[in-house]
PDB file of C-alpha atoms in Angstrom:
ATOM      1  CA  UNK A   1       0.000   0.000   0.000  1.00  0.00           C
ATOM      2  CA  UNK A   2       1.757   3.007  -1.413  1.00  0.00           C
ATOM      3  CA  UNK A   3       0.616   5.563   1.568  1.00  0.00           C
ATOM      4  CA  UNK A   4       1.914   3.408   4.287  1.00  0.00           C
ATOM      5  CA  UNK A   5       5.357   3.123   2.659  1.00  0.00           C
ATOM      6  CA  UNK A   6       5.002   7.109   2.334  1.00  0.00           C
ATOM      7  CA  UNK A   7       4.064   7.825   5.918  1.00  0.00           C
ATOM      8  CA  UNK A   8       6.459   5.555   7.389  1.00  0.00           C
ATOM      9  CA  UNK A   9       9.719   6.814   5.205  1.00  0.00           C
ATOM     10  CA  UNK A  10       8.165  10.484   6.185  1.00  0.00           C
ATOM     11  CA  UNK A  11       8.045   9.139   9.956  1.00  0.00           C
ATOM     12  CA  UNK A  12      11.456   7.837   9.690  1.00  0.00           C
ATOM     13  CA  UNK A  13      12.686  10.856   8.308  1.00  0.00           C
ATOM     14  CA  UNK A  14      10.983  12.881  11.262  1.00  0.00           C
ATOM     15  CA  UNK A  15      13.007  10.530  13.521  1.00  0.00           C
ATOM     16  CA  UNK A  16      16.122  10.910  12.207  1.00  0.00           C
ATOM     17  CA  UNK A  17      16.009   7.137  11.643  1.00  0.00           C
ATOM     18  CA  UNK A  18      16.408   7.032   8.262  1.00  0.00           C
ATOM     19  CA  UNK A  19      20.315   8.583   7.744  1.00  0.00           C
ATOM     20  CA  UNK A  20      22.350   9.321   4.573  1.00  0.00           C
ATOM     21  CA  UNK A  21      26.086   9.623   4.403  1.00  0.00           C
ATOM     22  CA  UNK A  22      28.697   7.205   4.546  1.00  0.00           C
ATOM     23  CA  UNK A  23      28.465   4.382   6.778  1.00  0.00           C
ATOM     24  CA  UNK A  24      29.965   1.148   8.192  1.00  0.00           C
ATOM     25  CA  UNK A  25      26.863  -1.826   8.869  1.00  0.00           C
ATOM     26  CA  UNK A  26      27.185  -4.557  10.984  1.00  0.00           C
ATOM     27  CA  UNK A  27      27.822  -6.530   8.131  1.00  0.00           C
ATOM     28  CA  UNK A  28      30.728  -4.902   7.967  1.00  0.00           C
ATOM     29  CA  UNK A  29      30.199  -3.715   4.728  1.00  0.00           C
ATOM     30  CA  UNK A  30      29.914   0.181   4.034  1.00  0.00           C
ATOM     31  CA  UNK A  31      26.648   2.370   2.280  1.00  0.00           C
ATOM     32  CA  UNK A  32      25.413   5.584   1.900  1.00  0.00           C
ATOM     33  CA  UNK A  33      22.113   5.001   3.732  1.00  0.00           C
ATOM     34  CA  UNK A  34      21.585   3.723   7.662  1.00  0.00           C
ATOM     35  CA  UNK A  35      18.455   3.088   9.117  1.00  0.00           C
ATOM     36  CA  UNK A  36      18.312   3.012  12.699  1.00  0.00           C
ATOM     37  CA  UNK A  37      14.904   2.087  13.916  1.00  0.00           C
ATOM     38  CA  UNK A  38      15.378   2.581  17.656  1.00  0.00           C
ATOM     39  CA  UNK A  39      14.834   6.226  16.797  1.00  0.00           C
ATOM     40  CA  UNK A  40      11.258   5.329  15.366  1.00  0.00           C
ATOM     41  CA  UNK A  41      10.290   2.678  18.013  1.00  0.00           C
ATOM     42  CA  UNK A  42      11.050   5.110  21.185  1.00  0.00           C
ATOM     43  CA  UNK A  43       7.754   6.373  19.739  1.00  0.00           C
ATOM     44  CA  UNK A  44       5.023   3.647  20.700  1.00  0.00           C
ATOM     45  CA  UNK A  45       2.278   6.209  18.721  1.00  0.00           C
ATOM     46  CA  UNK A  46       4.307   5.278  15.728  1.00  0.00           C
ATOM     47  CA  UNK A  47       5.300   1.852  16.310  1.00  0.00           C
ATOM     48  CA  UNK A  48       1.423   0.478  17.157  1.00  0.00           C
ATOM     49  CA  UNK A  49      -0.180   1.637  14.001  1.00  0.00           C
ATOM     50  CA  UNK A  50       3.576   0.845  11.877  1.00  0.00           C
ATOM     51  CA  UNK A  51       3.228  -3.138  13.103  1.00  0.00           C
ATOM     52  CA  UNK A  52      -0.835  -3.157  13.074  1.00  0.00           C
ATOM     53  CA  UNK A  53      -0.414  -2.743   9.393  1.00  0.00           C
ATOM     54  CA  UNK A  54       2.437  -5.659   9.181  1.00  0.00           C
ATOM     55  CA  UNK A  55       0.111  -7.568  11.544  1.00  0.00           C
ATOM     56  CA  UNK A  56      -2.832  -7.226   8.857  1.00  0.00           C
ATOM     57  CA  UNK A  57      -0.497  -8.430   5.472  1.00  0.00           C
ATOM     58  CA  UNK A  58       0.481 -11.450   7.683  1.00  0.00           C
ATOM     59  CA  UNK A  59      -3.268 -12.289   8.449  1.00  0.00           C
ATOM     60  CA  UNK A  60      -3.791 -11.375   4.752  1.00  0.00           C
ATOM     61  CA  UNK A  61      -1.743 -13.840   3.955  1.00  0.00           C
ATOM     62  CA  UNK A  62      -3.496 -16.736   5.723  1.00  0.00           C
ATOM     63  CA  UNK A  63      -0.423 -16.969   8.186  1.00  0.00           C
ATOM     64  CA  UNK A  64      -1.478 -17.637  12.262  1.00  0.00           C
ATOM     65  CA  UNK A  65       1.903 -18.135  14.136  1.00  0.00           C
ATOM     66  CA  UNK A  66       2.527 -19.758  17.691  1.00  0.00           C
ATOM     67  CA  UNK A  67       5.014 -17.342  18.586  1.00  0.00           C
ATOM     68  CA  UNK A  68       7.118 -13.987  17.412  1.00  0.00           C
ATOM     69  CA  UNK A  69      10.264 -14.423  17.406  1.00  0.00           C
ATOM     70  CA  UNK A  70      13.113 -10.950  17.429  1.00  0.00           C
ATOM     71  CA  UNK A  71      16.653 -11.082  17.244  1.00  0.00           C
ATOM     72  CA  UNK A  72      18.120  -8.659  20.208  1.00  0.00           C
ATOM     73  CA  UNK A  73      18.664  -5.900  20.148  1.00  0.00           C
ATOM     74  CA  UNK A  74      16.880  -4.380  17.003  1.00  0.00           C
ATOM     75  CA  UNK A  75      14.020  -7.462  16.642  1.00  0.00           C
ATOM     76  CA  UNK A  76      12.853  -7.173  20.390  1.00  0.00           C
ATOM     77  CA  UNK A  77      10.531  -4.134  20.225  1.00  0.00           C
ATOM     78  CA  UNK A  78       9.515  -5.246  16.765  1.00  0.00           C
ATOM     79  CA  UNK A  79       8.127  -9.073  17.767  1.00  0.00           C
ATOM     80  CA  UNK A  80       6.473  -7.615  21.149  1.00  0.00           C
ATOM     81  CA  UNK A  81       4.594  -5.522  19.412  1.00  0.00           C
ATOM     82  CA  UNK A  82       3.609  -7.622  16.190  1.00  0.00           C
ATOM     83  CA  UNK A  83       2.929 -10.269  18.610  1.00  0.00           C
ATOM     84  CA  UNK A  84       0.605  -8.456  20.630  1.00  0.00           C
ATOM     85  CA  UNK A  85      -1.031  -7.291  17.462  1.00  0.00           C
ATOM     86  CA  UNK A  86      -1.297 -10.827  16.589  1.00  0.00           C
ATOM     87  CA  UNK A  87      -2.425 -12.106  20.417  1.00  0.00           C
ATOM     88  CA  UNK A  88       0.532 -14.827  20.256  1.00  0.00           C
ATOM     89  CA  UNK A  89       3.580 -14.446  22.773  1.00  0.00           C
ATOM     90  CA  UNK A  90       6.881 -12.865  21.909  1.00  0.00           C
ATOM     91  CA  UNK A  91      10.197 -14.090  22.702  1.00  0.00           C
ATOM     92  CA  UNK A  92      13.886 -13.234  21.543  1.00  0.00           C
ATOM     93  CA  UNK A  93      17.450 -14.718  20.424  1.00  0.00           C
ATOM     94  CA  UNK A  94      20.380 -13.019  21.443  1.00  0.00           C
ATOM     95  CA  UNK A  95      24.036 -14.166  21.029  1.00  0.00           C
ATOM     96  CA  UNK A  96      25.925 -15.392  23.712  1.00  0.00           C
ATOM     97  CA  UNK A  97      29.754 -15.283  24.737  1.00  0.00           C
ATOM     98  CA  UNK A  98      30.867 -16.925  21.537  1.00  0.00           C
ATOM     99  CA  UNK A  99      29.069 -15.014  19.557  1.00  0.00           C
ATOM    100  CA  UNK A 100      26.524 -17.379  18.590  1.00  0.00           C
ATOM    101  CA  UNK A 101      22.746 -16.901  18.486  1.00  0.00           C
ATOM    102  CA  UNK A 102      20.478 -18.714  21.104  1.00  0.00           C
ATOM    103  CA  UNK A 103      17.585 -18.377  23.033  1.00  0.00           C
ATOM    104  CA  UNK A 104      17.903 -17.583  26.544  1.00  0.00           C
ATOM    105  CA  UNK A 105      16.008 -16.849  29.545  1.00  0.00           C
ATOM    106  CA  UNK A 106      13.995 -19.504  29.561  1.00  0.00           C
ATOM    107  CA  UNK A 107      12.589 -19.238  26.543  1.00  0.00           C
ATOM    108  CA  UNK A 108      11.696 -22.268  24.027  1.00  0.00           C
ATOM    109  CA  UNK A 109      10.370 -23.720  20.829  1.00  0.00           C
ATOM    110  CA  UNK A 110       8.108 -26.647  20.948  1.00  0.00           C
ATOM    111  CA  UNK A 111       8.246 -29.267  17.937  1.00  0.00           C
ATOM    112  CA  UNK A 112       6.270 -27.942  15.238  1.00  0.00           C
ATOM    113  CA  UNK A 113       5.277 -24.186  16.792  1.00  0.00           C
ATOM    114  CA  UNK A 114       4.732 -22.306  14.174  1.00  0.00           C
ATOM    115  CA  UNK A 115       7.051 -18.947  14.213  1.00  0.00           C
ATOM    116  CA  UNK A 116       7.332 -15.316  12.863  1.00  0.00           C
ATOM    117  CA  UNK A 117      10.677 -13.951  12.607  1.00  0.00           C
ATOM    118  CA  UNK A 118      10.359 -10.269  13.317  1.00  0.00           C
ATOM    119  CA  UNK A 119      13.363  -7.542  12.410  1.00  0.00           C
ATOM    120  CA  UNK A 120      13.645  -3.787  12.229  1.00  0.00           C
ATOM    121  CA  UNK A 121      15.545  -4.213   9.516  1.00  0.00           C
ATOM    122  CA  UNK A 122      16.729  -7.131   7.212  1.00  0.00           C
ATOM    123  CA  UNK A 123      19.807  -5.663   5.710  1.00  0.00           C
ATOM    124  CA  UNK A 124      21.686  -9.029   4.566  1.00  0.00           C
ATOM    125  CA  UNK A 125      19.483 -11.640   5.958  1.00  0.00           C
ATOM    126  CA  UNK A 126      22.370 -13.162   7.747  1.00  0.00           C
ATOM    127  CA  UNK A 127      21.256 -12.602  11.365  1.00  0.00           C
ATOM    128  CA  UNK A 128      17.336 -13.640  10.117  1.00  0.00           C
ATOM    129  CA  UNK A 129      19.240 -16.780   8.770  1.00  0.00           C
ATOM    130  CA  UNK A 130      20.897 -17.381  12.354  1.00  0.00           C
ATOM    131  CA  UNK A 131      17.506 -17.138  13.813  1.00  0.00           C
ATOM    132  CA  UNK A 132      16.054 -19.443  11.549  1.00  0.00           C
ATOM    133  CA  UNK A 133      18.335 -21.877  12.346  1.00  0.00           C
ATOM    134  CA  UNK A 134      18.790 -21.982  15.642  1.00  0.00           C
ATOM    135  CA  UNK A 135      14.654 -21.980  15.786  1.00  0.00           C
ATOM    136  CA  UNK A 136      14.008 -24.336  13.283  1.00  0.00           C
ATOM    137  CA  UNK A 137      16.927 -26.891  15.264  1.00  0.00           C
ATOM    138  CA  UNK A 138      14.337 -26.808  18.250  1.00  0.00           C
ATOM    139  CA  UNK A 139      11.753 -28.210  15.688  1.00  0.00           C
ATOM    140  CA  UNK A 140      10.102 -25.011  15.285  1.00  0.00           C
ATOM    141  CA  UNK A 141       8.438 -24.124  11.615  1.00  0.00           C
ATOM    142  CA  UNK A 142       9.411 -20.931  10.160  1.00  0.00           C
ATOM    143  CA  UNK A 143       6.259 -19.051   8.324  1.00  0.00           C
ATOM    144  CA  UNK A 144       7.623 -16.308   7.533  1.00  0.00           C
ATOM    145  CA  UNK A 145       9.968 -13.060   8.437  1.00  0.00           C
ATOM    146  CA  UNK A 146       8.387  -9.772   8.648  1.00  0.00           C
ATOM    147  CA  UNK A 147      10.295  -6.531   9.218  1.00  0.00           C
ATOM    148  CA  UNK A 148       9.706  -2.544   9.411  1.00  0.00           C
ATOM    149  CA  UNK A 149      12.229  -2.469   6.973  1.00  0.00           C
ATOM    150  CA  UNK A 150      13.679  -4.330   3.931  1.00  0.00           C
ATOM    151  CA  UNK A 151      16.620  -3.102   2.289  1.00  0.00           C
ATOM    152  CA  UNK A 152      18.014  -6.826   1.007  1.00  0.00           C
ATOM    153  CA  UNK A 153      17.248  -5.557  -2.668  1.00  0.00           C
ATOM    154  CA  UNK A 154      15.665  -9.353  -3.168  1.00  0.00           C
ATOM    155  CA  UNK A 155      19.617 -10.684  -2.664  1.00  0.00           C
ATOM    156  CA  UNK A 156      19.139 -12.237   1.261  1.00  0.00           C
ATOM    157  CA  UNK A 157      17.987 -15.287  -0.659  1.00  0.00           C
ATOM    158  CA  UNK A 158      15.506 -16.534   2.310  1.00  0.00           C
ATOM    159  CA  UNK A 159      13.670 -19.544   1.981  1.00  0.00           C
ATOM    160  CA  UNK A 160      10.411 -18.400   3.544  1.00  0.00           C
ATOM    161  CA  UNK A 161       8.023 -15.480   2.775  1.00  0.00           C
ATOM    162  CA  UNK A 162       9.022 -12.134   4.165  1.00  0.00           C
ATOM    163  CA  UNK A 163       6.774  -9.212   4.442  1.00  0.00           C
ATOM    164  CA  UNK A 164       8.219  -5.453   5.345  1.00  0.00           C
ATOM    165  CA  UNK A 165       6.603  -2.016   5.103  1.00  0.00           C
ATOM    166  CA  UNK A 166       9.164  -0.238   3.076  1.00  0.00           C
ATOM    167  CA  UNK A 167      11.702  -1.242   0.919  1.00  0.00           C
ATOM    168  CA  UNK A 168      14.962   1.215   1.353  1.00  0.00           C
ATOM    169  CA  UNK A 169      17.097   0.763  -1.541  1.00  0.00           C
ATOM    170  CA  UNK A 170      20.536   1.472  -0.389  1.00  0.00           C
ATOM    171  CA  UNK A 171      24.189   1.440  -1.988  1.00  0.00           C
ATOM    172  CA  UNK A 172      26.583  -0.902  -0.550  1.00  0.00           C
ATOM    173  CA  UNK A 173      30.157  -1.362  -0.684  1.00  0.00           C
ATOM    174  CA  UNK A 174      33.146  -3.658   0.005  1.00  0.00           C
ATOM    175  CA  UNK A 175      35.254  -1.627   2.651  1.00  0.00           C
ATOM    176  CA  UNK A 176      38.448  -2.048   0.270  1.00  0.00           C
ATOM    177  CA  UNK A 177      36.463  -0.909  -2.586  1.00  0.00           C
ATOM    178  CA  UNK A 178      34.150   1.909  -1.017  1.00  0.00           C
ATOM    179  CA  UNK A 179      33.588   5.087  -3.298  1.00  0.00           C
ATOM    180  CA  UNK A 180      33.041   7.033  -0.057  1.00  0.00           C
ATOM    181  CA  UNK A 181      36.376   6.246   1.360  1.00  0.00           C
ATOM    182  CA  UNK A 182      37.858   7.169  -1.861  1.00  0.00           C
ATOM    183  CA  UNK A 183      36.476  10.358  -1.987  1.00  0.00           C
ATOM    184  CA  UNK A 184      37.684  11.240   1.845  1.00  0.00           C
ATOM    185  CA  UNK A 185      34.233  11.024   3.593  1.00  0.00           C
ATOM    186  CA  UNK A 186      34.491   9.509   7.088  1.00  0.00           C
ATOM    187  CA  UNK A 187      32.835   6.757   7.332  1.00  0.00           C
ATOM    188  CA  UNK A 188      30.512   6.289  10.805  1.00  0.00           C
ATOM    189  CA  UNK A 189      29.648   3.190  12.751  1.00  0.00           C
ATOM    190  CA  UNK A 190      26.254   4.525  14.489  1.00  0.00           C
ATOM    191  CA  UNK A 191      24.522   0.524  14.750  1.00  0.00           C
ATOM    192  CA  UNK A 192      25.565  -1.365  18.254  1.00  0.00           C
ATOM    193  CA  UNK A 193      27.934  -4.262  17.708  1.00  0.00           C
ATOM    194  CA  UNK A 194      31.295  -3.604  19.266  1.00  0.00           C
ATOM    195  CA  UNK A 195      33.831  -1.455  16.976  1.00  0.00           C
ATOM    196  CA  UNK A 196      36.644  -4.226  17.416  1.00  0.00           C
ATOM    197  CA  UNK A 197      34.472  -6.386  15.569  1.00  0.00           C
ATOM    198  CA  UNK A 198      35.564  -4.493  12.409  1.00  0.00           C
ATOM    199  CA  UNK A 199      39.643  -3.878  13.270  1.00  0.00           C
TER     200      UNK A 199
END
């Protein structure tokens, strides 16, 4: 629906979550576009109506999960709400010392629960893919991964449906072959994961 991909880049924009300039994503690669959705969902008067609307293509869809599923940090907020919008619980992966992703906290999958995977953004689809396997280990059945923002350009390759609100099409580079470096333009790590990850 083109109006809700409208209001939400406008929202974003309001937010100053939606960034251009020359940055360095988790990934590690580097683009001229960040997205960083904690800005948006500080705002619950935002968030509620943003993930209603993902709630409502998911039901569209004919999909009826067991559970919501977020990677930490930037999937928690997302799942809670889509899964209260969906009256299911919500749980989340994180990583733990090793770096791996795992659930936690007493959380688990039963054999055949059927699970949303929810993300602020799906950038790669490598952590969505980390989720999905660690889930779908525990017997769990992935329906589909659903995310304020997509900005994969149809390249994460998943093997499930995936439903976002706005596509963000977004130039990326290698960091030895980065266009922005070239040119002199610092280059800014604003996402979470520790810097020494990227040394």
């Amino acid at each position: 629906m083109n109006s809700t991909k409208e209001l939400l880049e406008s929202q974003l924009q309001q937010e100053d979550a939606l960034l251009r300039g020359h940055f360095r994503l988790s990934s590690g690669l580097h683009s001229d576009t960040y997205v960083q959705c904690a800005r948006f969902l500080r705002r619950p008067d935002l968030a509620e109506p943003a993930l209603a609307e993902l709630a409502t293509q998911i039901q569209a869809a004919g999909l009826q999960p067991d559970v919501v599923v977020g990677p930490a940090m930037g999937g928690v907020v997302v799942s809670y709400e889509l899964a209260r919008q969906l009256k299911v619980p919500a749980i989340f992966t994180e990583r733990d010392d090793t770096g791996a992703m795992t659930l936690r906290r007493g959380f688990s999958i039963r054999p055949g629960e059927r699970i949303i995977i929810a993300e602020d953004v799906v950038t790669t689809g490598k952590s969505t893919k980390e989720v999905a396997k660690v889930l779908e280990a525990l017997g769990g059945k992935i329906l589909a991964v659903a995310s304020l923002i997509d900005r994969t350009n149809g390249e994460a390759e998943l093997s499930f449906p995936t439903f976002a609100l706005l596509p963000v099409t977004a130039a990326t580079y290698a960091p030895d072959d980065c266009p922005l470096c070239r040119a002199g333009i610092p280059v800014v790590k604003p996402g979470s994961r520790p810097e020494k990850a990227f040394s």
